[in-house]
GROMACS .gro file of C-alpha atoms in nm:
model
  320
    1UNK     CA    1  -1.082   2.570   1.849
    2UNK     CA    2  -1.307   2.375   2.132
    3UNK     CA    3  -1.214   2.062   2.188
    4UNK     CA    4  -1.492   1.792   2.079
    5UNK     CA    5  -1.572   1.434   2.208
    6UNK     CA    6  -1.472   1.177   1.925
    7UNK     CA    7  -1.531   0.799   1.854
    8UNK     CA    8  -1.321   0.610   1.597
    9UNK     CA    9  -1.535   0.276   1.536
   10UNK     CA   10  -1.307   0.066   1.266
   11UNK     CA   11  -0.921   0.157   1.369
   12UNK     CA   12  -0.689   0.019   1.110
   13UNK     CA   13  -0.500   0.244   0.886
   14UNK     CA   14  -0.779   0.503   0.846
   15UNK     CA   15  -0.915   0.518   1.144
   16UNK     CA   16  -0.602   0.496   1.318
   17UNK     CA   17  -0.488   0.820   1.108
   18UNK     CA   18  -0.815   0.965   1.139
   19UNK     CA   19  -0.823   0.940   1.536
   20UNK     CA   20  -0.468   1.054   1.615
   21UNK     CA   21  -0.463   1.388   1.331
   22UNK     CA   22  -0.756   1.472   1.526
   23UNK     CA   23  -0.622   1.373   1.915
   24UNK     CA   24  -0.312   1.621   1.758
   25UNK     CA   25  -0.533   1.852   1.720
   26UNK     CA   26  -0.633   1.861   2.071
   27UNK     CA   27  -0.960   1.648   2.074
   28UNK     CA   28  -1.028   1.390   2.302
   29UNK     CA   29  -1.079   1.060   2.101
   30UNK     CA   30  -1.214   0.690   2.217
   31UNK     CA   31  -1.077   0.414   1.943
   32UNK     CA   32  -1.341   0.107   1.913
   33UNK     CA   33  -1.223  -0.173   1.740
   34UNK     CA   34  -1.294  -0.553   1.740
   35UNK     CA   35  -0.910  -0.719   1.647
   36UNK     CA   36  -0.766  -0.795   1.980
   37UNK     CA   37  -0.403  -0.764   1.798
   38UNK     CA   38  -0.511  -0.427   1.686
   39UNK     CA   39  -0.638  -0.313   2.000
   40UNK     CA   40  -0.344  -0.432   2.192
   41UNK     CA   41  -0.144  -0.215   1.938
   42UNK     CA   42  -0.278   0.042   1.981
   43UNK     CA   43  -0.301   0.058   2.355
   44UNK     CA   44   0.066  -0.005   2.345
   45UNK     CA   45   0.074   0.332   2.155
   46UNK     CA   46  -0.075   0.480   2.502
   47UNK     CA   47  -0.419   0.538   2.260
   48UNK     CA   48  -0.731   0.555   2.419
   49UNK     CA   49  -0.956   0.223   2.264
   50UNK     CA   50  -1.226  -0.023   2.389
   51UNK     CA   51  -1.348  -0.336   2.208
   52UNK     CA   52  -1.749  -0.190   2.193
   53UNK     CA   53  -1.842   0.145   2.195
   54UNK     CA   54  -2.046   0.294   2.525
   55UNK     CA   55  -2.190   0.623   2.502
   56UNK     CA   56  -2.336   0.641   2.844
   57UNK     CA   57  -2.292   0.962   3.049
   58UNK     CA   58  -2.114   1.085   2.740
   59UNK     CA   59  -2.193   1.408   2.579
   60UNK     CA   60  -2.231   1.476   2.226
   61UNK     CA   61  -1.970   1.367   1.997
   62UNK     CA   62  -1.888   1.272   1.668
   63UNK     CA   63  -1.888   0.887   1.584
   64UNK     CA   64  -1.653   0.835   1.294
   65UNK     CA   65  -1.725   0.506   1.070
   66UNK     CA   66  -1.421   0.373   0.937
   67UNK     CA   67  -1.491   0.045   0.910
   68UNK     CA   68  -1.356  -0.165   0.620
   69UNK     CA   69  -1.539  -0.185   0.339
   70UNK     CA   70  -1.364  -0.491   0.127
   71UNK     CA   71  -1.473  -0.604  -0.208
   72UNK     CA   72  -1.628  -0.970  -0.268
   73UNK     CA   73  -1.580  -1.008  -0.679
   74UNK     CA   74  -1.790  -0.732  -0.823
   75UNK     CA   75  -1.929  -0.589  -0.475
   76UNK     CA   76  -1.840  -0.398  -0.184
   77UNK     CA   77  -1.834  -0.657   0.123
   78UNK     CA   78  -2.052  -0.467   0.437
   79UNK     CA   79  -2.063  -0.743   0.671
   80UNK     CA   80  -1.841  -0.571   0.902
   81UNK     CA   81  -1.956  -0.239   0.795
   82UNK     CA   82  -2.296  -0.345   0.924
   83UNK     CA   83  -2.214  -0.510   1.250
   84UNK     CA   84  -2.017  -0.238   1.354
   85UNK     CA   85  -2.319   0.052   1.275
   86UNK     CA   86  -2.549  -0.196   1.442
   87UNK     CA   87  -2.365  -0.166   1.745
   88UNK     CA   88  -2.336   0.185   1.718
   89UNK     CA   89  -2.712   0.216   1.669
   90UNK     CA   90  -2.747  -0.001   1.998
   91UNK     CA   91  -2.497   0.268   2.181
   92UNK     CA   92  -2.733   0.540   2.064
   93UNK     CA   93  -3.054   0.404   2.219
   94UNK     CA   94  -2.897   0.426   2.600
   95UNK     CA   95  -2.756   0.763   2.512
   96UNK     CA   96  -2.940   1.086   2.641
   97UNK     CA   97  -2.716   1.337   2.457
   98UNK     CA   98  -2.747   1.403   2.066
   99UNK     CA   99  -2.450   1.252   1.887
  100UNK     CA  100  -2.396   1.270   1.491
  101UNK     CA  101  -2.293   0.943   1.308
  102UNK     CA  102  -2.034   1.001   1.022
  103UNK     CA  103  -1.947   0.792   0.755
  104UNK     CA  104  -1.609   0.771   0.666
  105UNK     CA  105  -1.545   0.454   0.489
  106UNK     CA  106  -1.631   0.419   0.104
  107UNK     CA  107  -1.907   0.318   0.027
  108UNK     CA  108  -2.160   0.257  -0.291
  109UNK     CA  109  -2.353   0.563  -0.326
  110UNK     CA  110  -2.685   0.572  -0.140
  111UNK     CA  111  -2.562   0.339   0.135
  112UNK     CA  112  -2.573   0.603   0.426
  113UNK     CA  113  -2.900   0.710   0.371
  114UNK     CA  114  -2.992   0.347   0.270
  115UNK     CA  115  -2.807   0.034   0.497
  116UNK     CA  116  -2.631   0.326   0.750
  117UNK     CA  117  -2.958   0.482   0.815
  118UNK     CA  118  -3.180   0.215   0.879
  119UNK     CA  119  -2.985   0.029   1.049
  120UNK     CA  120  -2.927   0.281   1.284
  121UNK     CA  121  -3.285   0.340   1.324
  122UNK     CA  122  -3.352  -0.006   1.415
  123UNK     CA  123  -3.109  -0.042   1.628
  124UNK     CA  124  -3.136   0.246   1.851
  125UNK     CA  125  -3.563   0.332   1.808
  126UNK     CA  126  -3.431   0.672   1.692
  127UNK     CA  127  -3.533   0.913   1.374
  128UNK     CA  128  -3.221   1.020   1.162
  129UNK     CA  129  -3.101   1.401   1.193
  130UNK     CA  130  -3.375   1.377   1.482
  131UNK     CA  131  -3.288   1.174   1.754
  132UNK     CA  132  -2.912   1.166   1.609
  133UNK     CA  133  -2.717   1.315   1.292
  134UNK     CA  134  -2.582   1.138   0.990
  135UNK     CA  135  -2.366   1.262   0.798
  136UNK     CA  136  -2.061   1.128   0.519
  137UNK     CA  137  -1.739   1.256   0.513
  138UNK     CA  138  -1.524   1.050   0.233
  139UNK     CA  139  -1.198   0.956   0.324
  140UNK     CA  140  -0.883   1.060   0.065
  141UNK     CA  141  -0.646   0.907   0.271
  142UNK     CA  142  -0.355   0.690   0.092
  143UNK     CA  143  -0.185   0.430   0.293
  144UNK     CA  144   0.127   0.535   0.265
  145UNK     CA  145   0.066   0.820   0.389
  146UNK     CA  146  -0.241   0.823   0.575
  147UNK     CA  147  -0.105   1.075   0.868
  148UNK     CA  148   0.031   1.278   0.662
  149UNK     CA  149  -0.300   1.303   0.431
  150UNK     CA  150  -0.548   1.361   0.707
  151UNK     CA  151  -0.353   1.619   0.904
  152UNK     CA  152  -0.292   1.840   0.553
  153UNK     CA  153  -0.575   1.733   0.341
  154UNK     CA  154  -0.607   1.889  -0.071
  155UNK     CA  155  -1.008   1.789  -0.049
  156UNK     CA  156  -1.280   1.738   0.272
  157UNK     CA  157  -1.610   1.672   0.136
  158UNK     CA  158  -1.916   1.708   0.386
  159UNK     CA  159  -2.207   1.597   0.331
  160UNK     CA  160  -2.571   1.617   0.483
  161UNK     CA  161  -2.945   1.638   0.488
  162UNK     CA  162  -2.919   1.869   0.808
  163UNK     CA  163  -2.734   2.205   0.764
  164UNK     CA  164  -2.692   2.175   1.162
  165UNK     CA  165  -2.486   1.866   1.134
  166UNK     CA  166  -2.256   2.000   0.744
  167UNK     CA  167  -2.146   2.336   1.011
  168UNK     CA  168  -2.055   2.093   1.299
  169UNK     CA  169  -1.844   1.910   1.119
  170UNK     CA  170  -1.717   2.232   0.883
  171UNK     CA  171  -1.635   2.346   1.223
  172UNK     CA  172  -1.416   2.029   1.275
  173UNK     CA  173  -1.252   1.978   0.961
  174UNK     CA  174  -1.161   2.377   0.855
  175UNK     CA  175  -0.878   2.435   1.104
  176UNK     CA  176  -0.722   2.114   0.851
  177UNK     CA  177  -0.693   2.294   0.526
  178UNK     CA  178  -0.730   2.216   0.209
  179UNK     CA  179  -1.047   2.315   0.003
  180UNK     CA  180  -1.386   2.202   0.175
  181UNK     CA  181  -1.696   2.120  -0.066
  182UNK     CA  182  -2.068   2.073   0.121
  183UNK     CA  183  -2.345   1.863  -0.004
  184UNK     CA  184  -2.719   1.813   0.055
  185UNK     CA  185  -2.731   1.455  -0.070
  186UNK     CA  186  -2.499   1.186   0.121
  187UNK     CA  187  -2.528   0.988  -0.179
  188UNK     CA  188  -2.305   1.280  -0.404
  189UNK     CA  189  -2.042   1.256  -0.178
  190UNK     CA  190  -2.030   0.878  -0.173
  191UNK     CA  191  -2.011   0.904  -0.562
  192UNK     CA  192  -1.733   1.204  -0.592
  193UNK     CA  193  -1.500   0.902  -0.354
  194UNK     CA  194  -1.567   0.596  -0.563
  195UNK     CA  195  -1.540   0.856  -0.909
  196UNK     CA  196  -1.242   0.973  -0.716
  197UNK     CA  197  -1.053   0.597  -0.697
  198UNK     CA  198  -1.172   0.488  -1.014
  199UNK     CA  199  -1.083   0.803  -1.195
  200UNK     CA  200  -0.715   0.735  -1.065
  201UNK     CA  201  -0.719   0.326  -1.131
  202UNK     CA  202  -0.833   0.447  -1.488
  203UNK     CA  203  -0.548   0.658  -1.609
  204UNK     CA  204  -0.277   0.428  -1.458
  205UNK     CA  205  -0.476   0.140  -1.697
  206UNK     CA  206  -0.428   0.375  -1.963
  207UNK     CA  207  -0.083   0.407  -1.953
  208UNK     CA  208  -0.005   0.085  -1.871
  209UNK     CA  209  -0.211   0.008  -2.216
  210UNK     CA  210   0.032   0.282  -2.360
  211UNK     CA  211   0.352   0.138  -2.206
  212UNK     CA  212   0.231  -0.200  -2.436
  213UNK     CA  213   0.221  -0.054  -2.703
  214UNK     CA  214   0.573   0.163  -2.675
  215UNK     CA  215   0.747  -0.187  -2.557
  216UNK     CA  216   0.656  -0.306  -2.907
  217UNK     CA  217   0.783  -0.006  -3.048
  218UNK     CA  218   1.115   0.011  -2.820
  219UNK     CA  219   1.027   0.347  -2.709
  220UNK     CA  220   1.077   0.463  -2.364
  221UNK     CA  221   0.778   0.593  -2.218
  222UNK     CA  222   0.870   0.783  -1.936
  223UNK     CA  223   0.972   1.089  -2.158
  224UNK     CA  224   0.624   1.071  -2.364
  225UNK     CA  225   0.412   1.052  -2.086
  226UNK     CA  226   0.535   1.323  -1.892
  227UNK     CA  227   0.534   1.523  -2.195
  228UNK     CA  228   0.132   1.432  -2.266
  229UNK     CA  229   0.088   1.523  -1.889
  230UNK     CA  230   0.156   1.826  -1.970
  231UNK     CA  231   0.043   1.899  -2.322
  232UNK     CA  232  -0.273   1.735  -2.315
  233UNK     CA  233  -0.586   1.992  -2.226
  234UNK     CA  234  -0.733   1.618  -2.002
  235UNK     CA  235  -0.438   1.681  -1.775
  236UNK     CA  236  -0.424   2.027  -1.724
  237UNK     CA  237  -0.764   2.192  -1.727
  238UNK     CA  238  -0.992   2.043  -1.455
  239UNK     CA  239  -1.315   2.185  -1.625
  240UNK     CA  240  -1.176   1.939  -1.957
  241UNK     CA  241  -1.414   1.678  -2.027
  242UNK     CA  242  -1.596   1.661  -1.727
  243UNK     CA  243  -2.015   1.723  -1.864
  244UNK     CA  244  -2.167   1.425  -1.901
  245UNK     CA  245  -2.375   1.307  -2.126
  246UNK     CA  246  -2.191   1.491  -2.409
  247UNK     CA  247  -1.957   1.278  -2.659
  248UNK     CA  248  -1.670   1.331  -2.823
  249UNK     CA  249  -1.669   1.479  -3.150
  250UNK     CA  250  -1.477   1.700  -3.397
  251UNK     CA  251  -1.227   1.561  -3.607
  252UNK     CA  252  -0.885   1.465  -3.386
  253UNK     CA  253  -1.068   1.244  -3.090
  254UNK     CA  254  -1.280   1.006  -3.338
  255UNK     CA  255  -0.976   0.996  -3.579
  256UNK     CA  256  -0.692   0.897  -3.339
  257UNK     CA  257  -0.916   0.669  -3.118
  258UNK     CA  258  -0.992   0.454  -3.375
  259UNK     CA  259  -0.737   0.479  -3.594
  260UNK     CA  260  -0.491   0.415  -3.324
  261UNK     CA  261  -0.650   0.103  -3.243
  262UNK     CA  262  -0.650  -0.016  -3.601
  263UNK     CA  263  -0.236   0.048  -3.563
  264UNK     CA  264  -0.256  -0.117  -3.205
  265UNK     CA  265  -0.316  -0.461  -3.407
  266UNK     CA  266  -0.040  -0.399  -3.661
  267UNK     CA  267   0.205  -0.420  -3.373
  268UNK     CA  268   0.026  -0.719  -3.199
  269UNK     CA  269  -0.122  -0.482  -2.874
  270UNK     CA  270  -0.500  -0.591  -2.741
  271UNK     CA  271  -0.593  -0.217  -2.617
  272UNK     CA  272  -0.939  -0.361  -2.446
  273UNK     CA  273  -0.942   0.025  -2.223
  274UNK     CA  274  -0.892   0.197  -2.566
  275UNK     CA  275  -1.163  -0.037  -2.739
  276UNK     CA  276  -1.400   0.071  -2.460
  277UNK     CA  277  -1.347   0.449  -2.450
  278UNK     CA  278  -1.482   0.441  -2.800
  279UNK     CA  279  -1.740   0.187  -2.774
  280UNK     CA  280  -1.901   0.429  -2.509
  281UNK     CA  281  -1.852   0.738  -2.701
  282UNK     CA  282  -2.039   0.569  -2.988
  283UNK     CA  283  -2.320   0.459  -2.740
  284UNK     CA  284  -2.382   0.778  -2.591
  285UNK     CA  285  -2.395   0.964  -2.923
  286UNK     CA  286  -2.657   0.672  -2.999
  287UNK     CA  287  -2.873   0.792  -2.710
  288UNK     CA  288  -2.789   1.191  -2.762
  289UNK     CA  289  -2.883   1.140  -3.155
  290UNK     CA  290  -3.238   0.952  -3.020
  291UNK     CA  291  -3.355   1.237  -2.738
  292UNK     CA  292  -3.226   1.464  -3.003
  293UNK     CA  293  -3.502   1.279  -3.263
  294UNK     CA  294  -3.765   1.283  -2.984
  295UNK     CA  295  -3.711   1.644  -2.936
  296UNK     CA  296  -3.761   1.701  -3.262
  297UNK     CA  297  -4.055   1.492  -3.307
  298UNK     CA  298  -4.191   1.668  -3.026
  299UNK     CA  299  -4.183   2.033  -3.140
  300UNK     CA  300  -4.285   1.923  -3.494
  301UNK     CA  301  -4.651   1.818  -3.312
  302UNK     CA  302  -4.646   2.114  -3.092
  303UNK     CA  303  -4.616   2.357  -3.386
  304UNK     CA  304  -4.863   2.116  -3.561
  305UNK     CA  305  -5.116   2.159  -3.283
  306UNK     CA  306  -5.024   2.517  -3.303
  307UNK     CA  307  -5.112   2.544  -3.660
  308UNK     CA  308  -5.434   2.362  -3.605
  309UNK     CA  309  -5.570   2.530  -3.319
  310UNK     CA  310  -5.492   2.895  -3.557
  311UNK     CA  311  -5.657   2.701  -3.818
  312UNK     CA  312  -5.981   2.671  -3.644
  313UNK     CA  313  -5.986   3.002  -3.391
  314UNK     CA  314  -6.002   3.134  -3.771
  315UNK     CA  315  -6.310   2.949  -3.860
  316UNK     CA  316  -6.471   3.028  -3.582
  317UNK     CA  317  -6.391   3.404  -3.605
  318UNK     CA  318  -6.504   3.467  -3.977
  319UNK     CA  319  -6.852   3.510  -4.086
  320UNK     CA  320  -7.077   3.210  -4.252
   0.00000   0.00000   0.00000
């Protein structure tokens, strides 16, 4: 594999993994990062890694943002998200060679094509996928084990509006492993990493709502869970559940759901995760039942029109 020119710009735990799996892999990587303990850390560690990022007289790379990302109450926190592509934006405009811009840290969906992108723009007088590529490339990297992840990933997601800039970075990321998934729309692969997190955050609440309820009951359960892991169709068929805008029906989900709740009080539990699931199943059937009426509605006037318009092509046709 040819060795490429790489920028790290945010180098804690991801974008210190991120940088050395690929520097193993024989690239030749430049860490830029503003925490003078972090930097001196890393240069202890013999790394490569400036304070600002210069891409004079350098030839086209990739520019990885790893930046953090933080959340402030019920928002992600970009203020040093946005410094940090601002200053990459400001490398670009005294750059002659073509470099692509990839976003690695999670994000809200639409934020590379929306905050990444203009900034950017501004910043370096350049046109996006023009003058420079942008692409995302959600991380799945978990801290303990952020090395380990990004040197033998199970998922790489690319991401792009230019095909040019999804092979470049195909190109990269193969030689990893794992299965590799390409997108058109940066915003999809923004989505699959924050569905991805709160997918996982969501079943742990789940059994930790369980794990109430089996306290009360003095039931162990270890043994039960590992048991549903397996047994439940959820857990081990990937396609299971996964088409929106469809809600559950038939007779065993609406039954247990609610009348587990109703057995939840008997034994003292609040289940507030339980009490959701079906208050957004009902919802959802609420709006499927109304497009369904709509529909309805709708073909009942097209036929009516139908009927009419036969109605008077017949009138027309016969004799007076």
């Amino acid at each position: 594999m040819e060795s490429s020119r790489i920028f790290i710009v945010g180098s804690g735990v991801v974008g210190a993994a991120t940088g050395e799996g690929f520097l193993a892999a024989g690239h030749k990587v430049t860490f830029i990062d503003v925490s003078a303990p972090r930097v001196a850390e890393l240069a202890a560690r013999g790394l490569d890694v400036r304070t600002e990022i210069d891409l004079s007289g350098e030839p086209e790379s990739f520019i990885f943002l790893t930046l953090p990302t933080p959340n402030d109450g019920h928002r992600y926190d970009l203020s040093a998200f946005t410094a940090g592509t601002a200053s990459v934006g400001k490398a670009l405009a005294l750059s002659t060679a073509r470099h692509t811009v990839v976003v690695r840290s999670t994000v809200s969906p639409g934020t590379t094509e929306g905050l990444v992108k203009t900034t950017l723009e501004e910043n370096s007088g350049m046109v996006a996928n023009e003058g420079f590529g942008l692409a995302s490339n959600p991380e799945f990297l978990r801290a303990v084990s952020a090395a380990e992840d990004f040197a033998h990933p199970w998922m790489t997601i690319i991401a792009s509006r230019d095909p040019q800039n999804v092979e470049r970075l195909r190109e990269l990321l193969a030689p990893f492993g794992g299965e590799l998934r390409t997108f058109t729309n940066p915003a999809e692969a923004e989505f699959v990493k924050a569905a991805h997190n709160i997918f996982n955050a969501t079943k742990i609440s789940f059994w930790n709502e369980m794990w109430l309820v089996a306290q009360k009951l003095g039931l162990d359960l270890d043994p039960i869970a590992a048991t549903v892991a397996r047994s439940a169709e959820g857990s081990i068929n990937p396609e299971y559940g996964i088409r929106g805008g469809a809600p559950y029906g038939g007779v065993c989900l609406p039954k247990d759901t609610q009348g587990f709740l109703g057995f939840a009080k008997t034994v003292d539990v609040d289940m507030p995760l339980l009490s959701a699931v079906v208050e957004v199943n009902d919802r959802l059937a609420e709006i499927v039942d109304h497009e369904a009426d709509i529909t309805d509605l709708a073909a009942t006037h097209s036929q009516l029109r139908e009927a009419a318009r036969g109605v008077q092509q017949q009138a027309v046709s016969e004799p007076a």
